[in-house]
GROMACS .gro file of C-alpha atoms in nm:
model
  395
    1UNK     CA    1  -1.102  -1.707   3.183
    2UNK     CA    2  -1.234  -2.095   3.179
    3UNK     CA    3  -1.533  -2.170   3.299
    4UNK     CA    4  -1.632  -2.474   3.456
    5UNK     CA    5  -1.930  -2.410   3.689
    6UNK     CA    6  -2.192  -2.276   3.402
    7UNK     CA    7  -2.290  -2.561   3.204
    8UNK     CA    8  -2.602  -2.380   3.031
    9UNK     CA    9  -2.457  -2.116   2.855
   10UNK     CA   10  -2.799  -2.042   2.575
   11UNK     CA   11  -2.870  -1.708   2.553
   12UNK     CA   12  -3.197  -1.668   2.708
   13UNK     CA   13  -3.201  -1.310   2.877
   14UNK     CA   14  -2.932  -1.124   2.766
   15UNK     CA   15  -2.774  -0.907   3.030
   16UNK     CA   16  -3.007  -1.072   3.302
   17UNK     CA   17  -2.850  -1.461   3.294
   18UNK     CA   18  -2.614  -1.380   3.654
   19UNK     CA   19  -2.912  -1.211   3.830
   20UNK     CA   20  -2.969  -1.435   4.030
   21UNK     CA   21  -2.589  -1.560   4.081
   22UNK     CA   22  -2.523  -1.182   4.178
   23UNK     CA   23  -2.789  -1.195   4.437
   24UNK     CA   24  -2.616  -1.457   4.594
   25UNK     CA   25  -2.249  -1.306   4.568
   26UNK     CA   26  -2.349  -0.949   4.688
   27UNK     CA   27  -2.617  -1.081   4.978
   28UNK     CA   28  -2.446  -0.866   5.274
   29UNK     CA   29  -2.540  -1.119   5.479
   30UNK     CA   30  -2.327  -1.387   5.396
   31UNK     CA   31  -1.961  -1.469   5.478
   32UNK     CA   32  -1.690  -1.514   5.203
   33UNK     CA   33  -1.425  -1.856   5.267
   34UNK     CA   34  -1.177  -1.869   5.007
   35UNK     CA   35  -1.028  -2.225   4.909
   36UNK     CA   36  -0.751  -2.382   4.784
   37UNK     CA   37  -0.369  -2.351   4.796
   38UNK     CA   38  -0.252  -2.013   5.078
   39UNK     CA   39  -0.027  -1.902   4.769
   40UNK     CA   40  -0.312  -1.910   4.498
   41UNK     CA   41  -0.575  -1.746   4.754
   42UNK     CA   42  -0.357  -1.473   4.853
   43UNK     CA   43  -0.257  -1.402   4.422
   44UNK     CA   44  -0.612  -1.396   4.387
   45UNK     CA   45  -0.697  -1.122   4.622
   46UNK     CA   46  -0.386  -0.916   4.544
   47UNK     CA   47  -0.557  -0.999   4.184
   48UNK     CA   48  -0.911  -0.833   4.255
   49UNK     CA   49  -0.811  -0.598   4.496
   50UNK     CA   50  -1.052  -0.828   4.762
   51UNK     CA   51  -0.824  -0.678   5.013
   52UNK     CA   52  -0.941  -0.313   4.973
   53UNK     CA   53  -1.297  -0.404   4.941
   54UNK     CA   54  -1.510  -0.389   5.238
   55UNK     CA   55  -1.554  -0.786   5.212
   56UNK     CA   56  -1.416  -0.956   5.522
   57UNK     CA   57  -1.159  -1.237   5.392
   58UNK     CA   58  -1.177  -1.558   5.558
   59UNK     CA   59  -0.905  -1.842   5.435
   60UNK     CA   60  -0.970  -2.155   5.499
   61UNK     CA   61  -0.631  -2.301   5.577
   62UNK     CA   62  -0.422  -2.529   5.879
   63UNK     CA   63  -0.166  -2.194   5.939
   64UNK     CA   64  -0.202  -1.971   6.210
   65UNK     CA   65  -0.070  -1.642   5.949
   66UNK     CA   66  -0.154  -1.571   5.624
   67UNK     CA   67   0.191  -1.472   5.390
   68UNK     CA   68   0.082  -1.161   5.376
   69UNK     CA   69   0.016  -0.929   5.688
   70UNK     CA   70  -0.328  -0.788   5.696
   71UNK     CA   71  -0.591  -0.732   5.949
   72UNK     CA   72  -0.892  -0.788   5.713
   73UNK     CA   73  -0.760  -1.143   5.600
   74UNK     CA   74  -0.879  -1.402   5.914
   75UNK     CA   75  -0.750  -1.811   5.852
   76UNK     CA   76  -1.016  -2.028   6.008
   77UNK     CA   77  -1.054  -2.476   5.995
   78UNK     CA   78  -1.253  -2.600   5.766
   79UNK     CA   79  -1.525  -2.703   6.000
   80UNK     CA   80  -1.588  -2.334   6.097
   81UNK     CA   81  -1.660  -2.232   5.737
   82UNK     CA   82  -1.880  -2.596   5.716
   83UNK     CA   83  -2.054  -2.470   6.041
   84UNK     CA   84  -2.148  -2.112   5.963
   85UNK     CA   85  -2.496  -2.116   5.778
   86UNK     CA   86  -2.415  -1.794   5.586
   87UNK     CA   87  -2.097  -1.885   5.446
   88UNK     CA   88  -2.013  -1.920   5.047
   89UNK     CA   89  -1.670  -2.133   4.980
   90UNK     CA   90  -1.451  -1.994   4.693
   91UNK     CA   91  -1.263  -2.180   4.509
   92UNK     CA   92  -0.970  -2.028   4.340
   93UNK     CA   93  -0.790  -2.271   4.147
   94UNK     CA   94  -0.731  -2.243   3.747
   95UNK     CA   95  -0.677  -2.608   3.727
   96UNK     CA   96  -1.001  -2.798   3.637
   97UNK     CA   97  -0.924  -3.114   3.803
   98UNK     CA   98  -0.850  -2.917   4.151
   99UNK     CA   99  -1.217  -2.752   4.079
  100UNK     CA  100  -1.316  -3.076   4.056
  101UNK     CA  101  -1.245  -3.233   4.327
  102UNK     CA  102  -1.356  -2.935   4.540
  103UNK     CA  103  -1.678  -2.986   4.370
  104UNK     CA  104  -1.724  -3.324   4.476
  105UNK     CA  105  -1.597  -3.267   4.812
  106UNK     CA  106  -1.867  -2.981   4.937
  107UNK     CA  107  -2.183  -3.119   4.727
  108UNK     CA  108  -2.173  -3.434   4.960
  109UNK     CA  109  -2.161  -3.115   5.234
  110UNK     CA  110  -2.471  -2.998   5.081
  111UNK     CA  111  -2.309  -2.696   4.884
  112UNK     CA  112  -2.496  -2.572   4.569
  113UNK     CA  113  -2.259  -2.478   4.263
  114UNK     CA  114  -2.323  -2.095   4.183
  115UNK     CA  115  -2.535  -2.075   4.550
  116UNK     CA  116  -2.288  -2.102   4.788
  117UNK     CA  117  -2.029  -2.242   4.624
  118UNK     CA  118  -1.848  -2.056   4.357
  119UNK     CA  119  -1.559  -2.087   4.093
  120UNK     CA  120  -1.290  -1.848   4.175
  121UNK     CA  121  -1.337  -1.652   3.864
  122UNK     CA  122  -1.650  -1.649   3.792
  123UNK     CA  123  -1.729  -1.545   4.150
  124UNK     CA  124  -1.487  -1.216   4.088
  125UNK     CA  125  -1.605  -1.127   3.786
  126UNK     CA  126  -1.963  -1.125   3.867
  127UNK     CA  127  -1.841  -0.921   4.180
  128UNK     CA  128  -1.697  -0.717   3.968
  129UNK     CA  129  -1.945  -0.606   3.722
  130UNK     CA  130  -2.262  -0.632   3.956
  131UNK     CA  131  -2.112  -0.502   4.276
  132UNK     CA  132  -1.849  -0.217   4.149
  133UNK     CA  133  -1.986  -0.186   3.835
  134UNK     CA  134  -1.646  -0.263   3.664
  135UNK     CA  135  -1.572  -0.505   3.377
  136UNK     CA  136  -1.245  -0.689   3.447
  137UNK     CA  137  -1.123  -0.934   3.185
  138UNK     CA  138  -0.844  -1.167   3.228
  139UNK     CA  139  -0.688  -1.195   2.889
  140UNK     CA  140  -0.729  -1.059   2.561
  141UNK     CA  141  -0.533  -1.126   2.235
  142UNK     CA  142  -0.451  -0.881   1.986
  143UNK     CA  143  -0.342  -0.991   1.642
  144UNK     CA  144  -0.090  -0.815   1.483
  145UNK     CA  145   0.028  -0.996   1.151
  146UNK     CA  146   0.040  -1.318   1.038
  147UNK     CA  147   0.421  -1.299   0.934
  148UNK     CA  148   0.636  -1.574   1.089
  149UNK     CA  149   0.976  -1.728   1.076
  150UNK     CA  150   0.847  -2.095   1.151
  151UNK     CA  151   0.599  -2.240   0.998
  152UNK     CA  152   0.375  -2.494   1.269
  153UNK     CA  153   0.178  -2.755   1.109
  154UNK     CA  154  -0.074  -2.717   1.422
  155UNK     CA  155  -0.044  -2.367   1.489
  156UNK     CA  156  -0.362  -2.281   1.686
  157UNK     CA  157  -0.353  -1.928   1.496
  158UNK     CA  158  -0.323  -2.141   1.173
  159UNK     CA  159  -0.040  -1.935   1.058
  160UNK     CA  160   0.049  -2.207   0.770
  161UNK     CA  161  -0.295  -2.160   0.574
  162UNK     CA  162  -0.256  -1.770   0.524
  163UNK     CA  163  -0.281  -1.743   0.166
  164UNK     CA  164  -0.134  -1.419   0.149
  165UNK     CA  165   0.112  -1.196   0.478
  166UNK     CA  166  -0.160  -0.989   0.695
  167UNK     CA  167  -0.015  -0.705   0.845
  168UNK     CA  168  -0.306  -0.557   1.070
  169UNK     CA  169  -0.280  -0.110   1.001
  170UNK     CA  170  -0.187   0.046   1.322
  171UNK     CA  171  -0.419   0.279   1.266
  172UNK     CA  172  -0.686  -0.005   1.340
  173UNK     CA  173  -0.547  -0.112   1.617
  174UNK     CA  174  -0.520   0.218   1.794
  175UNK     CA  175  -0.904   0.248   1.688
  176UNK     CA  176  -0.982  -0.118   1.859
  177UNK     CA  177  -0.780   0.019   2.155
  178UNK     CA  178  -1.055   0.337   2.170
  179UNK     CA  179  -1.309   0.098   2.139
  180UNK     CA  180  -1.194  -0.197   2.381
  181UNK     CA  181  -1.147   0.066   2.673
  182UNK     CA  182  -1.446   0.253   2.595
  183UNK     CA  183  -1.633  -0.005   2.767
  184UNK     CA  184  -1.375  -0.268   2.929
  185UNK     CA  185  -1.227  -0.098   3.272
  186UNK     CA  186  -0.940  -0.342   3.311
  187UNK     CA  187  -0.759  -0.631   3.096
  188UNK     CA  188  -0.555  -0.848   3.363
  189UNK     CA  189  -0.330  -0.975   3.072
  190UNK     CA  190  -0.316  -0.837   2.761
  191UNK     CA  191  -0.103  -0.974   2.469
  192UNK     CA  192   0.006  -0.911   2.127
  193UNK     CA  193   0.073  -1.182   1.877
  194UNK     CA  194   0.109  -1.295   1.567
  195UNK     CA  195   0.288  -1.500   1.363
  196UNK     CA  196   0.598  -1.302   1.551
  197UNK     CA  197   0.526  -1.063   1.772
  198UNK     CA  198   0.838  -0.880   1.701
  199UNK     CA  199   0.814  -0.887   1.326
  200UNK     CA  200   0.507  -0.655   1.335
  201UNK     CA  201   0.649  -0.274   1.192
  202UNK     CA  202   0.501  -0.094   1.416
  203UNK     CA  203   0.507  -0.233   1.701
  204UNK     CA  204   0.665   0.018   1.906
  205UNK     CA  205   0.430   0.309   1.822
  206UNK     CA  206   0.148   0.068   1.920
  207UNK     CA  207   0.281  -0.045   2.277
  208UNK     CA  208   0.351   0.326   2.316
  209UNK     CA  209   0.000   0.406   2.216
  210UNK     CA  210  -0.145   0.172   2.453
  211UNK     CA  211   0.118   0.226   2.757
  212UNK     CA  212   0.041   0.631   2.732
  213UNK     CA  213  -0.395   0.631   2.711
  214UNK     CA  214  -0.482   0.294   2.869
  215UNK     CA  215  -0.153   0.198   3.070
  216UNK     CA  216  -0.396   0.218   3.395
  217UNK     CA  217  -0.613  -0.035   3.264
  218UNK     CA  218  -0.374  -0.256   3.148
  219UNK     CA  219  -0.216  -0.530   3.444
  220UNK     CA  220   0.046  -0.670   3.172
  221UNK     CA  221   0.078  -0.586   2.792
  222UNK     CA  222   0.286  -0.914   2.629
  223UNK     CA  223   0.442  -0.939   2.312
  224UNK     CA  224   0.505  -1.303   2.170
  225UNK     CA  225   0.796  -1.452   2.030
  226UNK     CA  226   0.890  -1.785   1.917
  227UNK     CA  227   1.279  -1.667   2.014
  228UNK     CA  228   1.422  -1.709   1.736
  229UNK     CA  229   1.439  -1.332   1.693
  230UNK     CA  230   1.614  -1.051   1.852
  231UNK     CA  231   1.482  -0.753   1.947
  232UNK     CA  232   1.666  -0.439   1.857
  233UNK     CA  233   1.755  -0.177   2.069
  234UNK     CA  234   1.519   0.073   2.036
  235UNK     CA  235   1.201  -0.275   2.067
  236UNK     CA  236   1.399  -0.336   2.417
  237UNK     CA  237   1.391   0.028   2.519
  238UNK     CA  238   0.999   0.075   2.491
  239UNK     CA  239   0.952  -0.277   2.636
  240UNK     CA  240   1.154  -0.120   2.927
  241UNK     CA  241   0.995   0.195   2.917
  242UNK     CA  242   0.582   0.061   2.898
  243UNK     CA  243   0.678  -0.188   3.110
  244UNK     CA  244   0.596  -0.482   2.886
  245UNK     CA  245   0.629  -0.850   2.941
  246UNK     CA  246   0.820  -1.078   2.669
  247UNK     CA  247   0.634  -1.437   2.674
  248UNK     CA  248   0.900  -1.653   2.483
  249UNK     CA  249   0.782  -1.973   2.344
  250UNK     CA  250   1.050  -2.310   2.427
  251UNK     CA  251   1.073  -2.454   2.056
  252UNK     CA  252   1.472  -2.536   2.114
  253UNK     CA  253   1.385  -2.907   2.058
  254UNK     CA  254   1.115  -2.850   1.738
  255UNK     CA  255   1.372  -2.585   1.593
  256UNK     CA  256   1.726  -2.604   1.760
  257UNK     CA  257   1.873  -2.482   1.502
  258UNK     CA  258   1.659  -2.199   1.501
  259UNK     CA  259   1.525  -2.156   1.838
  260UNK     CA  260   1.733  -1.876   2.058
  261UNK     CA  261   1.571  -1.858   2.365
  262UNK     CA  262   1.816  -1.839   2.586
  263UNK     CA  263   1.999  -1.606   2.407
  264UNK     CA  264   1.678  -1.371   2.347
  265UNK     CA  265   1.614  -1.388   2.690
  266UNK     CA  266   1.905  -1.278   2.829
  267UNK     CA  267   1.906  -0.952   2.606
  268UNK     CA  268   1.576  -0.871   2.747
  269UNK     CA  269   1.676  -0.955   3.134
  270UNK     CA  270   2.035  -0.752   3.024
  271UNK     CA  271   1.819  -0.417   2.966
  272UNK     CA  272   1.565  -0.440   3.220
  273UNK     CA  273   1.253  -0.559   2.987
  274UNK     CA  274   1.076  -0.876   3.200
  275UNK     CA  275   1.063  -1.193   3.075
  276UNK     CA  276   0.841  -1.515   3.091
  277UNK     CA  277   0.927  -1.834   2.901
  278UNK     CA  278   0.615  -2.015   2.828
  279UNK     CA  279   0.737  -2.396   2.877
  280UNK     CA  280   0.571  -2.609   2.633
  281UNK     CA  281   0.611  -2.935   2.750
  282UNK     CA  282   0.637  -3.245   2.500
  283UNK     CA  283   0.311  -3.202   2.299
  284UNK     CA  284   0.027  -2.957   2.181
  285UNK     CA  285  -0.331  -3.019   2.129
  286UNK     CA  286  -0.416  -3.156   1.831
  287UNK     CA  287  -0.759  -2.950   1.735
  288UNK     CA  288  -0.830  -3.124   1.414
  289UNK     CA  289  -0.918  -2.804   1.167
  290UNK     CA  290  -0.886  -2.791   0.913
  291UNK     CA  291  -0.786  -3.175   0.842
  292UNK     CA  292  -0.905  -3.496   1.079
  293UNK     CA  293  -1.194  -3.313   1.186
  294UNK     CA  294  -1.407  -3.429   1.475
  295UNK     CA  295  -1.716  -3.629   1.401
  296UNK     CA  296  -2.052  -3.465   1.371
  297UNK     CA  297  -2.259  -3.399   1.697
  298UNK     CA  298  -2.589  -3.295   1.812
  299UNK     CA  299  -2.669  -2.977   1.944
  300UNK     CA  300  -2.642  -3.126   2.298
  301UNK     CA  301  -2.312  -3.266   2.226
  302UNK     CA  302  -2.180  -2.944   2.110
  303UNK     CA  303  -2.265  -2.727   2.425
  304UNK     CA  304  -2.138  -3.060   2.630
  305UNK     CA  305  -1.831  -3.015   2.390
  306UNK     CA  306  -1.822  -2.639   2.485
  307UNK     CA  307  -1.803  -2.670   2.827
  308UNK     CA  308  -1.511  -2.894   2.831
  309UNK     CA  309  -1.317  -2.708   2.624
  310UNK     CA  310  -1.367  -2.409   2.837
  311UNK     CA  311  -1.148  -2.200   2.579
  312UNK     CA  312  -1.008  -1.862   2.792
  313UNK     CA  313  -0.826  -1.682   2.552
  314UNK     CA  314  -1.037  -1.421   2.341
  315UNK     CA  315  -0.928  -1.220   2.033
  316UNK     CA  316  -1.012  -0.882   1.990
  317UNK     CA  317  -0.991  -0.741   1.585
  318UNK     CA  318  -1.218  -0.490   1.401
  319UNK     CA  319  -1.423  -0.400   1.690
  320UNK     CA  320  -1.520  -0.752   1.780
  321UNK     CA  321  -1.451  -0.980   2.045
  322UNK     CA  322  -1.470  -1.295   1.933
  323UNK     CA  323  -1.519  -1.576   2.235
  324UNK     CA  324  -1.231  -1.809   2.051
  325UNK     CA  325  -0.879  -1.722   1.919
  326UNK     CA  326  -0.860  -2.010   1.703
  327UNK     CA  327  -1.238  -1.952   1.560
  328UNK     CA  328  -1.083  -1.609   1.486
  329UNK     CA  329  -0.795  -1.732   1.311
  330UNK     CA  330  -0.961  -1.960   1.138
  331UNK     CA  331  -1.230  -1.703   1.000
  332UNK     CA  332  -0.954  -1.455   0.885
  333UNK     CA  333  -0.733  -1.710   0.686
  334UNK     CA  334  -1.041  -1.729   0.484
  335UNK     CA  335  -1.105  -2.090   0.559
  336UNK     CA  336  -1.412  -2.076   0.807
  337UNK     CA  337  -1.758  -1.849   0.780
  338UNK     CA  338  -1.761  -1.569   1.024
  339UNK     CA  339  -2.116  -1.586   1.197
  340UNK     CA  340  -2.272  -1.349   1.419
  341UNK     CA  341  -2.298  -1.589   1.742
  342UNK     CA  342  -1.897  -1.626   1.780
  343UNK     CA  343  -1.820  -1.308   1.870
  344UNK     CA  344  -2.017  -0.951   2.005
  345UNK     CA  345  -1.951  -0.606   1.831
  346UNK     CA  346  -1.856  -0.350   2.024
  347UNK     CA  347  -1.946  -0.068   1.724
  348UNK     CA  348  -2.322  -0.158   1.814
  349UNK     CA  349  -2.261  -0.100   2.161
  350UNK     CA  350  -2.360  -0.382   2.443
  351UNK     CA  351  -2.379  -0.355   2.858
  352UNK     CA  352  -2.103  -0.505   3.085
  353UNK     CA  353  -2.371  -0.765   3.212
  354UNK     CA  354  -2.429  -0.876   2.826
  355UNK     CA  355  -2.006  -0.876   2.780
  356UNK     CA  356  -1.974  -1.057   3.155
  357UNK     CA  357  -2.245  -1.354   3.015
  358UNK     CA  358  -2.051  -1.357   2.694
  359UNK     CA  359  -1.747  -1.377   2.843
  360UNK     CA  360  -1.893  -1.697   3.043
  361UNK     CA  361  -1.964  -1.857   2.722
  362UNK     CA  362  -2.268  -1.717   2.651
  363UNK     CA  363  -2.407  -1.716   2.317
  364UNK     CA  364  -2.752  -1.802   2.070
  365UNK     CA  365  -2.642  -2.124   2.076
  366UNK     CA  366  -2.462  -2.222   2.338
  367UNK     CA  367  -2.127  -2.324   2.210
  368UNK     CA  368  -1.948  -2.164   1.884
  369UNK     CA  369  -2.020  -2.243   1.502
  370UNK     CA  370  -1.620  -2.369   1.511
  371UNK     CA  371  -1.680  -2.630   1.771
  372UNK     CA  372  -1.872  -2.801   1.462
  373UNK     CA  373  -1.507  -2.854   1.334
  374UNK     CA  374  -1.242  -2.834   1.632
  375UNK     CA  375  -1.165  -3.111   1.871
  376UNK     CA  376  -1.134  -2.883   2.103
  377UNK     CA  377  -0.835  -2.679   2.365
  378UNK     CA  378  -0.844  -2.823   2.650
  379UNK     CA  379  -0.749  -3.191   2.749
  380UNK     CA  380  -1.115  -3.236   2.850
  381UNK     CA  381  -1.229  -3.236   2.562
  382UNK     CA  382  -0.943  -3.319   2.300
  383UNK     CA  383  -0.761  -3.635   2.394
  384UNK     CA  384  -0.577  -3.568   2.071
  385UNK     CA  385  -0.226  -3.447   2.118
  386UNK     CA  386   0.076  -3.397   1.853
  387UNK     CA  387   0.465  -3.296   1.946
  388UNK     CA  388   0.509  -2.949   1.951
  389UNK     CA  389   0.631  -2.712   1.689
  390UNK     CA  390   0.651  -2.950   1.387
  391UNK     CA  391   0.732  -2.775   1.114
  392UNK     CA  392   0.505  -2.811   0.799
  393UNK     CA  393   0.691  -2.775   0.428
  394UNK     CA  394   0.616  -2.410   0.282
  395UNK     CA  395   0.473  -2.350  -0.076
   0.00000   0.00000   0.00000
C-alpha cells in the first residue's frame, strides 16, 4: 500500500509505533464515516470484510441507498458526521491528490490526521492487525527469473543490467511460500513476475503449489506478461484451474511488431483464465539508477523524499521482504549493496505489529539506502518521465 498520512517513519519502538493510532481506531466509543466516491467505499468494505465486522458503517454520501443492500451500511450528510463528536472520517481513496484534498478540507474542520481522521488503508490495516489480530497485505511481488523477450532501457526491475539469466529454484519459492504464510494471514494481490512471467519453467507447479496450501489466503495470484507470448495449453488450464489473473502489459506502440496483446488476451478470455490489461499510458517514470542519478540529499531530504514516493509494491525473495521492488532488483543484478534497513527477515522471526510499521515505511532510518540513488516512483516525487518500453541495444 502507499502511505501518505505517516510522515515520521524512524524506527523508534519497534512493534509499539501504531499504539497509540490503534487506540484511536478500536475506541468502541467512536463512530466510523467512510469518505470518498459510493463505488470506492463500498470496494473497500467488500475489501476488509467491514461489512461482517461488528463496526456500524456510516457513508457519507447525497443518495438515499447504498449499491449494495445491507442493513449495517447507514448513508448520512456530511454535516451529521461534522456534528457527531465521536466520529472518525475515512478516507478511502488510492489517489494521493484525492487524499489531499480531503486533508485540507477537514483540518480547517478541526480533524487531526491519524486522530480522527484516517487514510483508508492505513486505517484497515491497523484494524486489522490490532483489532483481529490478522496481517493483511495488499500486494506482494514474487520474482521468478530475469529472462525476457524485450529488453526496457528503464525497466523498474532493471532487467537490461543482469549480467547473467536468473532463474529463481522452485524449490525456493515453495520454501518463501512456507515462510510468507507462516506469519502473513492474507495477501490482497499477489503477483509473479519477471522478466516474463510466462517464460519461468516451472511455473505451473508453482501456481499449483500456492493455489492448493495457501489458495485461502491468497485474494488474486497474477502472472505478468509483456504479451508478446502465448501461453500454452496446459499454462491456460492451471490459470483456469487456480483461478489466476493474467496482468498484460500495453507495449503495442514501444514493440508493435512484437507486442500481441490482443491476441494473448483473447486466448486467455477463450479458455476461461481472467484477464487485466495494465494500460500504460504515454510515459514511465524515469527513476534515474543506475545513470542520471538524483543529486545528493540530507537525511531530512531523504525521509521527505520517502514519503513522496510512497512506493506500494514489495518484493518477497529468500525469506525477506524487502520494502522496495526496484531496491530489490537493483541489489540482485549485483549493482547496489544489500543493507539490513531495506528489507525485514522473516527466518529471524518478527511480530505482525513490527511487519504492519514496516509495511508503513518503517525502518532505522526512515527512508531506504536506494532512495540515495532513485528519483523516485511516484509523480510526487519524480517529475522525471521517459516514453514507455524503449528498447535498449543488447550485448
Amino acid at each position: 500500500m502507499r502511505n501518505f498520512s505517516i510522515r515520521d517513519t524512524v524506527w523508534r519502538n519497534p512493534g509499539h509505533e501504531l499504539d497509540s493510532i490503534a487506540e484511536n481506531i478500536l475506541n468502541r466509543n467512536h463512530h466510523f464515516y467512510f469518505y470518498g466516491k459510493e463505488s470506492e467505499i463500498l470496494s473497500f468494505i467488500r475489501k476488509h470484510e467491514f461489512g461482517t465486522s461488528d463496526m456500524k458503517i456510516n457513508i457519507i454520501g447525497d443518495s438515499q441507498e447504498p449499491a449494495i443492500s445491507d442493513d449495517e451500511i447507514t448513508i448520512v450528510p456530511e454535516k451529521d458526521a461534522v456534528d457527531d463528536s465521536k466520529g472518525i472520517i475515512i478516507h478511502v481513496s488510492h489517489d494521493r491528490g484525492e487524499w489531499e484534498q480531503a486533508l485540507d478540507k477537514w483540518r480547517k474542520r478541526g480533524y487531526e490526521v491519524n486522530r480522527n481522521l484516517f487514510q483508508g488503508e492505513v486505517f484497515a490495516a491497523v484494524y486489522e492487525v490490532y483489532g483481529l489480530g490478522e496481517l493483511r497485505i495488499d500486494r506482494i511481488e514474487i520474482f521468478l527469473t530475469s529472462i525476457c523477450t524485450l529488453n526496457c532501457e528503464k525497466c523498474i526491475a532493471y532487467i537490461p543490467y543482469f549480467k547473467k539469466p536468473k532463474i529463481t529454484s522452485l524449490q525456493q519459492l515453495k520454501e518463501d511460500a512456507d515462510l510468507l504464510f507462516r506469519t502473513v494471514d492474507y495477501v490482497h494481490k499477489l503477483k509473479l513476475l519477471g522478466g516474463e512471467g510466462f517464460l519461468y519453467p516451472y511455473l505451473i507447479e508453482y501456481v499449483d503449489y500456492l493455489h492448493t496450501f495457501y489458495g485461502n489466503q491468497i485474494g488474486s495470484i497474477r502472472i505478468g506478461t509483456n504479451g508478446t507470448i502465448f501461453p500454452n495449453k496446459e499454462l491456460l488450464e492451471m490459470c483456469k484451474r487456480d483461478r489466476v489473473t493474467v496482468d498484460i502489459s500495453d507495449y503495442t506502440q514501444a514493440v508493435p511488431n512484437m507486442c500481441m496483446l490482443d491476441e494473448v488476451k483473447n486466448v486467455c478470455e477463450a479458455n476461461g483464465v481472467a484477464v487485466d490489461v495494465k494500460r500504460t499510458g504515454e510515459q514511465w517514470l524515469d527513476m534515474g539508477f543506475p545513470v542520471n542519478l538524483p543529486q545528493e540529499k540530507t537525511e531530512e531530504e531523504l525521509r521527505e523524499h520517502f514519503y513522496k514516493c510512497a512506493m506500494f509494491c514489495r518484493q518477497f525473495f529468500d525469506g525477506k521482504y524487502y520494502f522496495c521492488c526496484s531496491n530489490f532488483a537493483a541489489v540482485h543484478t549485483g549493482m547496489f549493496s544489500e543493507h539490513e534497513n531495506d528489507y525485514v527477515d522473516f527466518r529471524k522471526g518478527i511480530s505482525k505489529k513490527e511487519l504492519l510499521e514496516f509495511e508503513l515505511g518503517y525502518s532505522s532510518m526512515g527512508h531506504t539506502t536506494f532512495c540515495k540513488v532513485c528519483r523516485g516512483g511516484s509523480e510526487e516525487a519524480n517529475p522525471c518521465t521517459i516514453e514507455v518500453a524503449r528498447q535498449r541495444r543488447r550485448g
